[in-house]
mmCIF file of C-alpha atoms in Angstrom:
data_model
loop_
_atom_site.group_PDB
_atom_site.id
_atom_site.type_symbol
_atom_site.label_atom_id
_atom_site.label_comp_id
_atom_site.label_asym_id
_atom_site.label_seq_id
_atom_site.Cartn_x
_atom_site.Cartn_y
_atom_site.Cartn_z
ATOM 1 C CA PHE A 1 22.057 -2.500 -10.474
ATOM 2 C CA GLU A 2 21.897 1.038 -9.320
ATOM 3 C CA TYR A 3 21.339 1.746 -5.677
ATOM 4 C CA ILE A 4 19.845 5.237 -4.968
ATOM 5 C CA ARG A 5 19.496 6.564 -1.425
ATOM 6 C CA ARG A 6 18.133 10.082 -1.177
ATOM 7 C CA GLU A 7 18.521 12.442 1.566
ATOM 8 C CA LYS A 8 14.854 12.390 2.550
ATOM 9 C CA ASN A 9 12.425 9.498 2.586
ATOM 10 C CA LEU A 10 9.491 10.640 0.500
ATOM 11 C CA GLY A 11 7.387 7.795 1.563
ATOM 12 C CA PHE A 12 6.304 4.927 -0.687
ATOM 13 C CA LEU A 13 4.199 7.050 -3.011
ATOM 14 C CA GLY A 14 6.698 9.935 -3.269
ATOM 15 C CA ASN A 15 9.680 7.573 -3.785
ATOM 16 C CA CYS A 16 7.865 5.633 -6.399
ATOM 17 C CA ASN A 17 6.618 8.619 -8.325
ATOM 18 C CA LEU A 18 10.102 10.471 -8.276
ATOM 19 C CA GLU A 19 11.988 7.386 -9.569
ATOM 20 C CA TYR A 20 9.270 6.643 -12.011
ATOM 21 C CA ALA A 21 9.252 10.156 -13.507
ATOM 22 C CA GLU A 22 13.080 9.998 -13.862
ATOM 23 C CA THR A 23 13.477 6.389 -15.436
ATOM 24 C CA ALA A 24 14.078 6.085 -19.039
ATOM 25 C CA THR A 25 13.212 2.293 -19.267
ATOM 26 C CA ASP A 26 10.134 0.836 -20.943
ATOM 27 C CA PHE A 27 9.133 -1.440 -17.947
ATOM 28 C CA VAL A 28 9.463 -0.632 -14.304
ATOM 29 C CA LEU A 29 9.125 -3.210 -11.590
ATOM 30 C CA PHE A 30 7.988 -2.250 -8.078
ATOM 31 C CA LEU A 31 8.913 -4.661 -5.246
ATOM 32 C CA ASN A 32 8.143 -4.291 -1.534
ATOM 33 C CA SER A 33 11.093 -4.856 0.846
ATOM 34 C CA ASP A 34 9.353 -7.806 2.463
ATOM 35 C CA VAL A 35 8.860 -9.917 -0.591
ATOM 36 C CA ARG A 36 10.834 -13.235 -1.565
ATOM 37 C CA LEU A 37 11.440 -14.136 -5.291
ATOM 38 C CA PRO A 38 11.957 -17.522 -6.823
ATOM 39 C CA PRO A 39 15.202 -17.733 -8.870
ATOM 40 C CA THR A 40 13.233 -17.514 -12.435
ATOM 41 C CA PHE A 41 11.175 -14.750 -11.272
ATOM 42 C CA LEU A 42 12.277 -11.954 -13.833
ATOM 43 C CA SER A 43 12.508 -14.251 -16.822
ATOM 44 C CA ARG A 44 9.018 -15.492 -16.405
ATOM 45 C CA LEU A 45 7.673 -12.042 -15.690
ATOM 46 C CA ALA A 46 9.118 -10.783 -18.802
ATOM 47 C CA VAL A 47 6.961 -13.022 -20.739
ATOM 48 C CA HIS A 48 3.819 -11.257 -19.484
ATOM 49 C CA ALA A 49 5.234 -7.768 -20.467
ATOM 50 C CA ASP A 50 3.253 -7.000 -23.763
ATOM 51 C CA PRO A 51 4.764 -3.606 -24.873
ATOM 52 C CA VAL A 52 1.486 -2.562 -26.722
ATOM 53 C CA ALA A 53 -1.557 -3.710 -24.691
ATOM 54 C CA THR A 54 -0.136 -4.221 -21.200
ATOM 55 C CA GLY A 55 -0.445 -1.515 -18.635
ATOM 56 C CA LEU A 56 0.124 -3.411 -15.412
ATOM 57 C CA VAL A 57 1.152 -7.043 -14.342
ATOM 58 C CA THR A 58 0.649 -7.843 -10.876
ATOM 59 C CA VAL A 59 2.143 -11.063 -9.514
ATOM 60 C CA PRO A 60 0.138 -12.493 -6.585
ATOM 61 C CA SER A 61 1.570 -13.826 -3.415
ATOM 62 C CA PHE A 62 1.561 -17.106 -1.989
ATOM 63 C CA GLU A 63 -0.814 -16.014 0.783
ATOM 64 C CA ASP A 64 -3.239 -14.654 -1.936
ATOM 65 C CA LEU A 65 -3.425 -17.933 -3.698
ATOM 66 C CA THR A 66 -3.811 -20.072 -0.565
ATOM 67 C CA SER A 67 -6.570 -17.890 0.528
ATOM 68 C CA LEU A 68 -8.386 -18.642 -2.859
ATOM 69 C CA GLY A 69 -7.890 -22.362 -2.741
ATOM 70 C CA ALA A 70 -4.113 -23.175 -3.571
ATOM 71 C CA TYR A 71 -2.696 -26.212 -1.731
ATOM 72 C CA ALA A 72 1.072 -26.546 -0.971
ATOM 73 C CA PRO A 73 3.116 -26.767 2.069
ATOM 74 C CA THR A 74 5.411 -24.077 1.074
ATOM 75 C CA TRP A 75 5.596 -21.107 -1.268
ATOM 76 C CA TRP A 76 8.544 -22.259 -3.322
ATOM 77 C CA GLU A 77 6.692 -25.694 -3.952
ATOM 78 C CA LEU A 78 3.682 -24.077 -5.298
ATOM 79 C CA ASP A 79 5.726 -21.802 -7.332
ATOM 80 C CA ASN A 80 7.586 -24.712 -8.969
ATOM 81 C CA ARG A 81 4.012 -26.286 -9.795
ATOM 82 C CA LEU A 82 2.907 -23.034 -11.310
ATOM 83 C CA SER A 83 6.189 -22.738 -13.371
ATOM 84 C CA GLU A 84 5.339 -26.033 -15.301
ATOM 85 C CA LEU A 85 2.264 -24.252 -16.719
ATOM 86 C CA GLY A 86 3.957 -21.659 -18.957
ATOM 87 C CA PRO A 87 2.374 -18.125 -18.943
ATOM 88 C CA VAL A 88 -1.111 -17.844 -17.512
ATOM 89 C CA GLN A 89 -3.018 -14.516 -17.142
ATOM 90 C CA ILE A 90 -6.276 -13.545 -15.807
ATOM 91 C CA GLU A 91 -7.908 -10.205 -16.187
ATOM 92 C CA ALA A 92 -7.452 -8.370 -12.860
ATOM 93 C CA CYS A 93 -9.787 -6.273 -10.668
ATOM 94 C CA THR A 94 -7.010 -4.472 -8.847
ATOM 95 C CA ALA A 95 -3.238 -4.070 -8.940
ATOM 96 C CA VAL A 96 -1.035 -5.032 -5.960
ATOM 97 C CA GLY A 97 1.956 -2.795 -5.250
ATOM 98 C CA TYR A 98 4.157 -5.465 -3.571
ATOM 99 C CA ALA A 99 4.977 -7.039 -6.910
ATOM 100 C CA LEU A 100 3.908 -4.739 -9.770
ATOM 101 C CA LEU A 101 5.250 -4.462 -13.273
ATOM 102 C CA VAL A 102 4.285 -1.131 -14.978
ATOM 103 C CA ASN A 103 4.530 -0.365 -18.830
ATOM 104 C CA ARG A 104 6.459 2.903 -18.551
ATOM 105 C CA SER A 105 6.027 3.558 -22.350
ATOM 106 C CA LYS A 106 2.191 3.655 -21.994
ATOM 107 C CA VAL A 107 1.597 4.841 -18.347
ATOM 108 C CA SER A 108 2.664 8.127 -17.841
ATOM 109 C CA ALA A 109 3.881 10.024 -14.654
ATOM 110 C CA PRO A 110 2.933 10.593 -12.017
ATOM 111 C CA LEU A 111 2.218 7.107 -11.486
ATOM 112 C CA PHE A 112 0.244 6.941 -8.058
ATOM 113 C CA ASN A 113 -2.297 9.468 -7.171
ATOM 114 C CA PRO A 114 -0.686 11.721 -4.378
ATOM 115 C CA ASP A 115 -4.092 12.069 -2.690
ATOM 116 C CA PHE A 116 -3.507 8.671 -1.117
ATOM 117 C CA GLY A 117 -0.920 10.168 1.085
ATOM 118 C CA HIS A 118 1.096 7.677 2.967
ATOM 119 C CA GLY A 119 -0.428 4.900 0.695
ATOM 120 C CA TYR A 120 -2.942 2.104 0.677
ATOM 121 C CA GLY A 121 -5.292 1.801 -2.260
ATOM 122 C CA GLU A 122 -3.207 3.820 -4.526
ATOM 123 C CA ASP A 123 -2.099 0.617 -6.446
ATOM 124 C CA SER A 124 -5.841 -0.428 -6.882
ATOM 125 C CA ASP A 125 -6.629 3.124 -7.871
ATOM 126 C CA LEU A 126 -3.984 2.794 -10.508
ATOM 127 C CA HIS A 127 -5.500 -0.331 -11.868
ATOM 128 C CA TYR A 128 -8.655 1.335 -12.774
ATOM 129 C CA ARG A 129 -6.920 4.537 -14.254
ATOM 130 C CA VAL A 130 -4.971 2.238 -16.452
ATOM 131 C CA GLU A 131 -8.075 0.539 -17.682
ATOM 132 C CA GLU A 132 -9.463 3.972 -18.536
ATOM 133 C CA LEU A 133 -6.506 4.314 -20.929
ATOM 134 C CA GLY A 134 -7.668 1.120 -22.617
ATOM 135 C CA LEU A 135 -4.692 -0.953 -21.391
ATOM 136 C CA SER A 136 -4.878 -4.355 -19.756
ATOM 137 C CA SER A 137 -4.274 -4.983 -15.996
ATOM 138 C CA VAL A 138 -3.640 -8.633 -15.344
ATOM 139 C CA PHE A 139 -2.525 -11.091 -12.791
ATOM 140 C CA ALA A 140 0.244 -13.432 -13.837
ATOM 141 C CA LEU A 141 -1.062 -16.893 -12.322
ATOM 142 C CA ASN A 142 1.872 -19.060 -13.243
ATOM 143 C CA MET A 143 4.119 -17.361 -10.673
ATOM 144 C CA LEU A 144 4.125 -15.928 -7.138
ATOM 145 C CA VAL A 145 6.006 -14.169 -4.539
ATOM 146 C CA TYR A 146 6.189 -14.737 -0.856
ATOM 147 C CA HIS A 147 5.021 -11.453 0.821
ATOM 148 C CA GLN A 148 5.658 -11.339 4.631
ATOM 149 C CA GLY A 149 3.240 -8.392 5.021
ATOM 150 C CA GLY A 150 3.234 -5.732 7.654
ATOM 151 C CA ALA A 151 6.571 -4.188 6.951
ATOM 152 C CA SER A 152 5.571 -0.949 5.480
ATOM 153 C CA TYR A 153 2.869 0.105 7.996
ATOM 154 C CA GLY A 154 3.002 -2.167 11.065
ATOM 155 C CA GLU A 155 0.014 -2.234 13.487
ATOM 156 C CA SER A 156 0.169 1.076 15.120
ATOM 157 C CA ARG A 157 -2.854 3.264 15.610
ATOM 158 C CA GLU A 158 -1.239 5.749 13.142
ATOM 159 C CA SER A 159 -0.797 3.124 10.488
ATOM 160 C CA ASN A 160 -4.256 1.868 10.895
ATOM 161 C CA SER A 161 -5.495 5.414 10.334
ATOM 162 C CA HIS A 162 -3.374 5.568 7.074
ATOM 163 C CA ARG A 163 -5.062 2.412 5.962
ATOM 164 C CA ALA A 164 -8.467 3.490 6.686
ATOM 165 C CA GLN A 165 -7.832 6.873 4.808
ATOM 166 C CA GLY A 166 -6.650 5.163 1.736
ATOM 167 C CA ARG A 167 -9.382 2.494 1.713
ATOM 168 C CA ASP A 168 -12.204 5.238 2.017
ATOM 169 C CA LEU A 169 -10.768 7.187 -0.657
ATOM 170 C CA PHE A 170 -10.512 4.140 -2.939
ATOM 171 C CA MET A 171 -13.976 2.942 -2.213
ATOM 172 C CA SER A 172 -15.474 6.465 -2.798
ATOM 173 C CA LYS A 173 -14.011 6.518 -6.244
ATOM 174 C CA TRP A 174 -14.170 2.835 -7.357
ATOM 175 C CA GLY A 175 -16.186 0.852 -4.611
ATOM 176 C CA ASN A 176 -19.177 -0.267 -6.690
ATOM 177 C CA THR A 177 -16.971 -1.356 -9.692
ATOM 178 C CA TYR A 178 -14.449 -3.103 -7.428
ATOM 179 C CA HIS A 179 -17.104 -5.183 -5.437
ATOM 180 C CA ARG A 180 -18.748 -6.411 -8.616
ATOM 181 C CA GLU A 181 -15.298 -7.258 -10.358
ATOM 182 C CA PHE A 182 -13.903 -8.857 -7.302
ATOM 183 C CA THR A 183 -16.643 -11.379 -7.183
ATOM 184 C CA VAL A 184 -15.983 -12.625 -10.722
ATOM 185 C CA PHE A 185 -12.099 -12.391 -10.133
ATOM 186 C CA LYS A 186 -12.264 -14.542 -7.093
ATOM 187 C CA LYS A 187 -14.366 -17.172 -8.700
ATOM 188 C CA ASN A 188 -12.091 -17.414 -11.736
ATOM 189 C CA VAL A 189 -8.884 -17.749 -9.809
ATOM 190 C CA HIS A 190 -10.463 -20.371 -7.424
ATOM 191 C CA GLU A 191 -11.607 -22.420 -10.635
ATOM 192 C CA PHE A 192 -8.062 -22.127 -12.019
ATOM 193 C CA LEU A 193 -6.466 -23.320 -8.839
ATOM 194 C CA ASN A 194 -8.869 -26.209 -8.657
ATOM 195 C CA ALA A 195 -7.359 -27.495 -11.913
ATOM 196 C CA PHE A 196 -4.159 -28.464 -9.997
ATOM 197 C CA ALA A 197 -3.671 -31.814 -8.425
ATOM 198 C CA ARG A 198 -3.969 -31.118 -4.651
ATOM 199 C CA VAL A 199 -1.060 -32.259 -2.440
ATOM 200 C CA GLU A 200 -2.008 -35.479 -0.630
ATOM 201 C CA LEU A 201 -1.958 -34.731 3.002
ATOM 202 C CA PRO A 202 -1.446 -37.407 5.850
ATOM 203 C CA ALA A 203 -4.645 -38.164 7.761
ATOM 204 C CA ASP A 204 -3.011 -36.885 11.034
ATOM 205 C CA GLY A 205 -1.193 -33.984 9.243
ATOM 206 C CA VAL A 206 -1.732 -30.278 9.174
ATOM 207 C CA PHE A 207 -1.947 -28.214 6.126
ATOM 208 C CA LEU A 208 0.591 -25.342 6.599
ATOM 209 C CA VAL A 209 -0.806 -21.950 5.332
ATOM 210 C CA THR A 210 2.186 -20.082 7.002
ATOM 211 C CA PRO A 211 5.114 -20.918 4.715
ATOM 212 C CA SER A 212 8.534 -22.105 6.068
ATOM 213 C CA VAL A 213 11.389 -19.838 5.680
ATOM 214 C CA SER A 214 13.004 -20.314 2.375
ATOM 215 C CA SER A 215 16.717 -20.928 1.955
ATOM 216 C CA LEU A 216 16.580 -19.417 -1.585
#
């Protein structure tokens, strides 16, 4: 591992674009500071990294999957069940920056569009730009991360303004396509998750959507 700390924080987009331009590796993995990874994360992710056809690989979060119908008391229990499937991919309708693998040999710098400023929507914008290159952008459905959320922006009035600015820019460019594709994507992921045997819950029990803190 090489740890780099620069004199000035350029923000998420600036930091990512700078390091992406300077790296010499074929694939670059971006992770937010508020994600937790299972022990086999890297080896499982590598299987999805087709050096020819793949542009982006997004790993969904536990929160994403539970919102789309997954059942599990904790994120690592759901990941253990997913890991038994072998590699499973689904065509994406967006990319998600908290756990994003980029094919550096195919996707040139600058990575993120600097028009997104402080960030928000830049990863989804990247998804459609990569598709325009004829490369695939996929979700790896046999794995996940736990994403705490809120660490990058918080809930201040300024951060909400950044979100709105990024969301409006993205929708002005890709909104019609995104809304159409997201409907299909959501349906496909829901059907995939329904193929799992659901956790049997006690009659007086409560299903925990918020995961417990992991000891991993």
